[in-house]
mmCIF file of C-alpha atoms in Angstrom:
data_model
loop_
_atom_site.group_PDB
_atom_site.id
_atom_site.type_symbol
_atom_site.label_atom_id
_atom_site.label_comp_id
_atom_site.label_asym_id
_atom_site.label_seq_id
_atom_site.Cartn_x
_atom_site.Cartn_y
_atom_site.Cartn_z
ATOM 1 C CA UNK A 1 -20.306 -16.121 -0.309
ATOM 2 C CA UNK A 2 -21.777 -17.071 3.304
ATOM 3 C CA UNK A 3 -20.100 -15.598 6.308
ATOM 4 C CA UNK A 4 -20.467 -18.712 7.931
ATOM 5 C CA UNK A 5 -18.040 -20.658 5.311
ATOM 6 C CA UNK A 6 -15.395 -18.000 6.101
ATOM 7 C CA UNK A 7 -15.710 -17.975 9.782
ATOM 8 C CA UNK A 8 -15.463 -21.825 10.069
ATOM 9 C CA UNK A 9 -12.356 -21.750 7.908
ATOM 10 C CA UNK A 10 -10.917 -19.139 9.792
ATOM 11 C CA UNK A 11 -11.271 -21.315 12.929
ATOM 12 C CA UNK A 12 -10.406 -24.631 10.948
ATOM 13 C CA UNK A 13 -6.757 -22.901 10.239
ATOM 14 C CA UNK A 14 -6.347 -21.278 13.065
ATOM 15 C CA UNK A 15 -7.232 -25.042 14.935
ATOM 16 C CA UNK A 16 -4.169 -26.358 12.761
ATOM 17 C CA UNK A 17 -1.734 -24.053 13.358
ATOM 18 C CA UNK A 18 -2.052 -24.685 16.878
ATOM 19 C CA UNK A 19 -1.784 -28.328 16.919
ATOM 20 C CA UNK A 20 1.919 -27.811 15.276
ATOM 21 C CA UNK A 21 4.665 -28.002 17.930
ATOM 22 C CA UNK A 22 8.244 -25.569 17.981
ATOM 23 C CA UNK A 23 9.981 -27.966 16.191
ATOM 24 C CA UNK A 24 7.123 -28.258 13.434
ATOM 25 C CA UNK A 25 6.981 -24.410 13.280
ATOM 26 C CA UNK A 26 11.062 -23.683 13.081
ATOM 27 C CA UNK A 27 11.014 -26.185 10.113
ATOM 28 C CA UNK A 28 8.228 -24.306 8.541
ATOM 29 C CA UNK A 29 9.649 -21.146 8.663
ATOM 30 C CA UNK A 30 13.147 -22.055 7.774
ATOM 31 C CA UNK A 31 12.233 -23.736 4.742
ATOM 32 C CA UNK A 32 9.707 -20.788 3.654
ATOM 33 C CA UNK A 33 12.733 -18.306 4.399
ATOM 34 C CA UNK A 34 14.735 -20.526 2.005
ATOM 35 C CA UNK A 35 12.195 -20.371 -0.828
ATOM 36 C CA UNK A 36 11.486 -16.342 -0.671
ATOM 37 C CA UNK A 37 15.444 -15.804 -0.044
ATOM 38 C CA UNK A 38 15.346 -17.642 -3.474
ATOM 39 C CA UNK A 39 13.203 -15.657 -5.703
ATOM 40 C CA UNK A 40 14.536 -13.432 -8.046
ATOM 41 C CA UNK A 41 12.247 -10.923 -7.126
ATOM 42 C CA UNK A 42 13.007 -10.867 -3.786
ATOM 43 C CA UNK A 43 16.837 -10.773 -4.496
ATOM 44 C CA UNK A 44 16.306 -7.566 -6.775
ATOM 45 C CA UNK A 45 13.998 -5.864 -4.129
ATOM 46 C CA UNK A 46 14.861 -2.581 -2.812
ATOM 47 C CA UNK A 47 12.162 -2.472 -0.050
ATOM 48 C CA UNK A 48 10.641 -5.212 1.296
ATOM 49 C CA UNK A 49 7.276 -4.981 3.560
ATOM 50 C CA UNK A 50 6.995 -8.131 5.544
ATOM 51 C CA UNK A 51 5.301 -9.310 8.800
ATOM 52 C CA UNK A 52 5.590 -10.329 12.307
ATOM 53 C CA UNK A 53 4.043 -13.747 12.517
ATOM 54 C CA UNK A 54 1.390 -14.056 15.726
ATOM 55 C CA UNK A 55 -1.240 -16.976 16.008
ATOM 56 C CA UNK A 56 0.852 -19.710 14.957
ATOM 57 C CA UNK A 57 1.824 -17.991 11.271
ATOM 58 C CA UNK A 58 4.897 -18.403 9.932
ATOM 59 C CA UNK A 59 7.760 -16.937 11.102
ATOM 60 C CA UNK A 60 9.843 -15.134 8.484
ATOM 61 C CA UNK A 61 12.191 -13.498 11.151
ATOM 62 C CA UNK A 62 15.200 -15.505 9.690
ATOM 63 C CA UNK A 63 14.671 -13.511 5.943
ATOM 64 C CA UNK A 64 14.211 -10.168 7.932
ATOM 65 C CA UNK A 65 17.323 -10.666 9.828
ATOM 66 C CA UNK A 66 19.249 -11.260 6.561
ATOM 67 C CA UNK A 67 17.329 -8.261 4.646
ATOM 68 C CA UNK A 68 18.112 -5.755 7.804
ATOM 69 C CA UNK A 69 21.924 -7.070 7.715
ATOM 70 C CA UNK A 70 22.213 -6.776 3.724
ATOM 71 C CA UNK A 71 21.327 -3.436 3.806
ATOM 72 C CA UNK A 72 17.913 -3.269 2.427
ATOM 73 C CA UNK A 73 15.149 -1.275 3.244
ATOM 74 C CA UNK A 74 12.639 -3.323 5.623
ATOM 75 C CA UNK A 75 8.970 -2.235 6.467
ATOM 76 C CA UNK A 76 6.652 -3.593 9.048
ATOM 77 C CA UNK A 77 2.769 -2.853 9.455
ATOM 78 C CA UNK A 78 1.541 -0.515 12.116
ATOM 79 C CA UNK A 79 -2.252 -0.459 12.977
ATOM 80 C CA UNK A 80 -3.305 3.276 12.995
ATOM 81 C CA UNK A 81 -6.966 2.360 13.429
ATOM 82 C CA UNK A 82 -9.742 0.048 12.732
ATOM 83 C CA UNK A 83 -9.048 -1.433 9.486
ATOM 84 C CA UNK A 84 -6.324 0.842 9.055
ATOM 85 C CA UNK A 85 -2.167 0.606 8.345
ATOM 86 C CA UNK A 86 0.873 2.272 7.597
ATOM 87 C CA UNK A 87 3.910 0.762 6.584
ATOM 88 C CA UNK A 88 6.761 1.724 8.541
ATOM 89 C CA UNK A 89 10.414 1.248 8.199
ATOM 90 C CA UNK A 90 12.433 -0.088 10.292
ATOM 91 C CA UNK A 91 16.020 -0.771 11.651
ATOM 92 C CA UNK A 92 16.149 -3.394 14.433
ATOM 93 C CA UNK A 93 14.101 -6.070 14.986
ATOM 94 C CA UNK A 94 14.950 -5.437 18.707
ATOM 95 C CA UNK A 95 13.549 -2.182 18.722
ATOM 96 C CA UNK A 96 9.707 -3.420 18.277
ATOM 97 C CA UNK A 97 6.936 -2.752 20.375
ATOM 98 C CA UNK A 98 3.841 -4.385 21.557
ATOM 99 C CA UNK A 99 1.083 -3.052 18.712
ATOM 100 C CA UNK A 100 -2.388 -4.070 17.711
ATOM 101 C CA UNK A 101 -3.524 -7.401 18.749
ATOM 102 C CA UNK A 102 -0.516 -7.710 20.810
ATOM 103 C CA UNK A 103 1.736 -8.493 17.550
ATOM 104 C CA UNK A 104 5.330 -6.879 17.497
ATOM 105 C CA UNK A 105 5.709 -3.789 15.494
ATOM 106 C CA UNK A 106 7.394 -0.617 14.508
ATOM 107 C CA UNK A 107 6.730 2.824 17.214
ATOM 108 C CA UNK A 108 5.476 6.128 16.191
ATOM 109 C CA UNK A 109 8.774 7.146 15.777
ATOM 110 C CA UNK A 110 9.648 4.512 12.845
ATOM 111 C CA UNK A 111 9.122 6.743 9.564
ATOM 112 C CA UNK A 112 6.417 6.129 7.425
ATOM 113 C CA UNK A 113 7.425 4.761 4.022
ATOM 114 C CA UNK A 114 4.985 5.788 1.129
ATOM 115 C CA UNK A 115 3.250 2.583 -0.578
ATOM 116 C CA UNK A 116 4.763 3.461 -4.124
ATOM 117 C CA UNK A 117 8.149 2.626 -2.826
ATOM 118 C CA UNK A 118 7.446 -0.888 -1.638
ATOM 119 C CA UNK A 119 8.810 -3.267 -3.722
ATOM 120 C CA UNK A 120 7.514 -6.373 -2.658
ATOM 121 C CA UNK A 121 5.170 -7.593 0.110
ATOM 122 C CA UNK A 122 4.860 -10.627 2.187
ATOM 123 C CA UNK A 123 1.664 -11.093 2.786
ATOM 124 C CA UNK A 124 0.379 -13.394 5.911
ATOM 125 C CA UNK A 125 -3.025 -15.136 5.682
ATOM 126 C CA UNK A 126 -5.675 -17.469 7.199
ATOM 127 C CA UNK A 127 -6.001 -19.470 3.766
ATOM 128 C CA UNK A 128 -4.689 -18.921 0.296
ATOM 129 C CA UNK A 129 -5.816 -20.763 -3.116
ATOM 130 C CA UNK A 130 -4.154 -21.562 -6.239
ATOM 131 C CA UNK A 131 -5.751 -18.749 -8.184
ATOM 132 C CA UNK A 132 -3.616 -15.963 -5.652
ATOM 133 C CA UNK A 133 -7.162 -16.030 -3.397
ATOM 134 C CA UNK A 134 -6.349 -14.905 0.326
ATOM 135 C CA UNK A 135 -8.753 -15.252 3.460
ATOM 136 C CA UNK A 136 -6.950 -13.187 5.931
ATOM 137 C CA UNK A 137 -8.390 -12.520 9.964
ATOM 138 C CA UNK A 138 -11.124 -10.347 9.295
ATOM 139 C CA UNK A 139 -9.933 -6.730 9.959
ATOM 140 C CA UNK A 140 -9.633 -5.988 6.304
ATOM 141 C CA UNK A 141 -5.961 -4.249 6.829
ATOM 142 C CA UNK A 142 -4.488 -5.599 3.931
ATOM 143 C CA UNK A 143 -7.659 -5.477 2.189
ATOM 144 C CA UNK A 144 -7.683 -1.744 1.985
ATOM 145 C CA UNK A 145 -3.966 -1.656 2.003
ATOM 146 C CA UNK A 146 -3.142 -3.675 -0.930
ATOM 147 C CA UNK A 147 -4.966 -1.129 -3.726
ATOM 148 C CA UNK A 148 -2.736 1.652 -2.287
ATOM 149 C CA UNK A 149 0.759 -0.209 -3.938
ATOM 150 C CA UNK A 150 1.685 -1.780 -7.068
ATOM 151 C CA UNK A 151 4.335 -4.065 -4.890
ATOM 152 C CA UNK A 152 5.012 -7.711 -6.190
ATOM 153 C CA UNK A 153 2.183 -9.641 -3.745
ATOM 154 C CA UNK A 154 3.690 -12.885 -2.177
ATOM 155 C CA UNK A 155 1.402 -14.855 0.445
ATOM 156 C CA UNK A 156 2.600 -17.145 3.006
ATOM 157 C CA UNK A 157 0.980 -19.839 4.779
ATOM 158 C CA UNK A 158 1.710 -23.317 5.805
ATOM 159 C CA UNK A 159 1.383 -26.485 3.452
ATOM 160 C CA UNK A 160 -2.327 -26.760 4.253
ATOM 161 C CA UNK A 161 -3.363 -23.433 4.542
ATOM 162 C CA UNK A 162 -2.987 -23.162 0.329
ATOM 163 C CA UNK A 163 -6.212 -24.744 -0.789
ATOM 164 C CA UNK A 164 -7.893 -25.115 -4.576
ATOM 165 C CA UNK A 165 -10.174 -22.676 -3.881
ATOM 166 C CA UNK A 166 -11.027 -20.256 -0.806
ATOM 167 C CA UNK A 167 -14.374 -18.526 -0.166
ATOM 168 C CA UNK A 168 -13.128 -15.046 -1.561
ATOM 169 C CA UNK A 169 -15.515 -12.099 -1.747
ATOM 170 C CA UNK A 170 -15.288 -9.301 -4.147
ATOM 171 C CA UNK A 171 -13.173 -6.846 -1.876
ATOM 172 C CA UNK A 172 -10.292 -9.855 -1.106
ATOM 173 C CA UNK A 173 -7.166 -8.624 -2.893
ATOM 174 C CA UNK A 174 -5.462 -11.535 -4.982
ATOM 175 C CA UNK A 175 -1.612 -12.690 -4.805
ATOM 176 C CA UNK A 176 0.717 -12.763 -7.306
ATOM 177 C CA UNK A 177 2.652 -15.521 -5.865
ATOM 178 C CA UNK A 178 2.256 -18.005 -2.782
ATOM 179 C CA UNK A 179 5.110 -19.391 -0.920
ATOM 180 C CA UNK A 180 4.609 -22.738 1.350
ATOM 181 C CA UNK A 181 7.366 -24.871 2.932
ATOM 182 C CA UNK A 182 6.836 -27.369 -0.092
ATOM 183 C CA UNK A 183 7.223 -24.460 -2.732
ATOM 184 C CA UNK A 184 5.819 -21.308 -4.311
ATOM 185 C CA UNK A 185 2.712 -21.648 -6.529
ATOM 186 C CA UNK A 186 2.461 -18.494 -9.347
ATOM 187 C CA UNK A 187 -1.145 -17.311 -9.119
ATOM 188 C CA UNK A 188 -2.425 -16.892 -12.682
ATOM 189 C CA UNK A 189 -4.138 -13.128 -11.695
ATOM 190 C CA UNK A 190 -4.112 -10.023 -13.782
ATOM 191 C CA UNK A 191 -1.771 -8.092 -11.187
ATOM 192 C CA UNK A 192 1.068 -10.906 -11.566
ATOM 193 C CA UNK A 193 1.257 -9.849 -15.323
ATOM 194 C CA UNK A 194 2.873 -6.670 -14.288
ATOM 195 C CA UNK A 195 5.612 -8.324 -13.140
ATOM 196 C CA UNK A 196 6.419 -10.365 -15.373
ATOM 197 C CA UNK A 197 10.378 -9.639 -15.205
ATOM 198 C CA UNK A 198 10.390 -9.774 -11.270
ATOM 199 C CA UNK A 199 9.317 -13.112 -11.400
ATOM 200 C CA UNK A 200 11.208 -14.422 -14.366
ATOM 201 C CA UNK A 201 13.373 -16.895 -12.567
ATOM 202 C CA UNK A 202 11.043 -18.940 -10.796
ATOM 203 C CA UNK A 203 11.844 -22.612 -12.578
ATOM 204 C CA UNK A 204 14.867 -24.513 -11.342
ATOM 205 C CA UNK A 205 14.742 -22.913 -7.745
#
């Protein structure tokens, strides 16, 4: 797939999230929040990995604030080199530092939480399609992350950020589920198959 048909979708999405004002983006992430908070899967998770939302993404600090204060185990990325992550767990949103790229994240001394134990991941993304394709920034992080876990994959993105089809290449890792502020799509991939009990649940939400 050409470079060039990534890159201008990359700055096609990134040109849209910008136009969208506070109260656009507060509406977006509230009603996201309210679809993940319903998923079964989410609801049965012992360890969540999520994401600080930079660039105009959507902000799923509501959920985290909910998962930290229920109790459950909550784990944030940390950039530990080019292409490279850890997740980390954390306690307090409060207690975040400046990281990679400037986004909010856990410090060095936030515990390292091995990838078998994640439960579920929130994934954030340029573009997402209906098959569970995901564009992300470029850096690969989740990329090479992704293979690492067996977690329950759940992109978000705004409404028109989830397109019929994205220009994937062979190394972009697929979604098991996609979650919009109009609704969650179930991506028909191989991976979602073993979850199949996680996600049983979806219809009437």
């Amino acid at each position: 797939m050409p470079e060039d048909e990534r890159t201008a979708l990359r700055q096609n999405m990134r040109q849209r999230r910008r136009t969208l004002d506070e109260a656009q983006q507060r509406a977006a992430s509230l009603a996201v929040c309210a679809h993940l908070s319903a998923l079964p899967c989410l609801g049965r998770a012992r360890t969540v990995m999520a994401y600080m939302a930079c660039g105009g993404e959507i902000s799923l600090q509501p959920l985290l604030l909910r998962l930290l204060d229920g109790g459950r185990a909550l784990a944030l990325p940390r950039c530990e080199g080019p292409g490279r992550m850890t997740a980390r767990l954390v306690r307090s949103l409060h207690a975040l530092v400046p990281g990679e790229y400037g986004i909010p994240g856990p410090g060095d001394d936030c515990p390292v939480l091995a990838e078998e134990e994640i439960d579920v991941i929130l994934v954030p993304g340029t573009a997402f399609d209906r098959d569970g394709g995901r564009i992300g920034q470029g850096g690969g992080y989740y990329d090479r992350f992704l293979p690492r876990t067996d977690a329950l994959r759940v992109g978000v993105c705004h409404d028109f950020a989830l397109l019929d089809r994205v220009p994937a290449q062979a190394h972009d890792q697929k979604m098991d589920l996609i979650v919009t502020p109009s609704g969650v799509t179930e991506a028909p991939g191989l991976h979602a198959r073993k979850h199949t009990e996680q996600i049983d649940g979806r219809n009437g939400r």
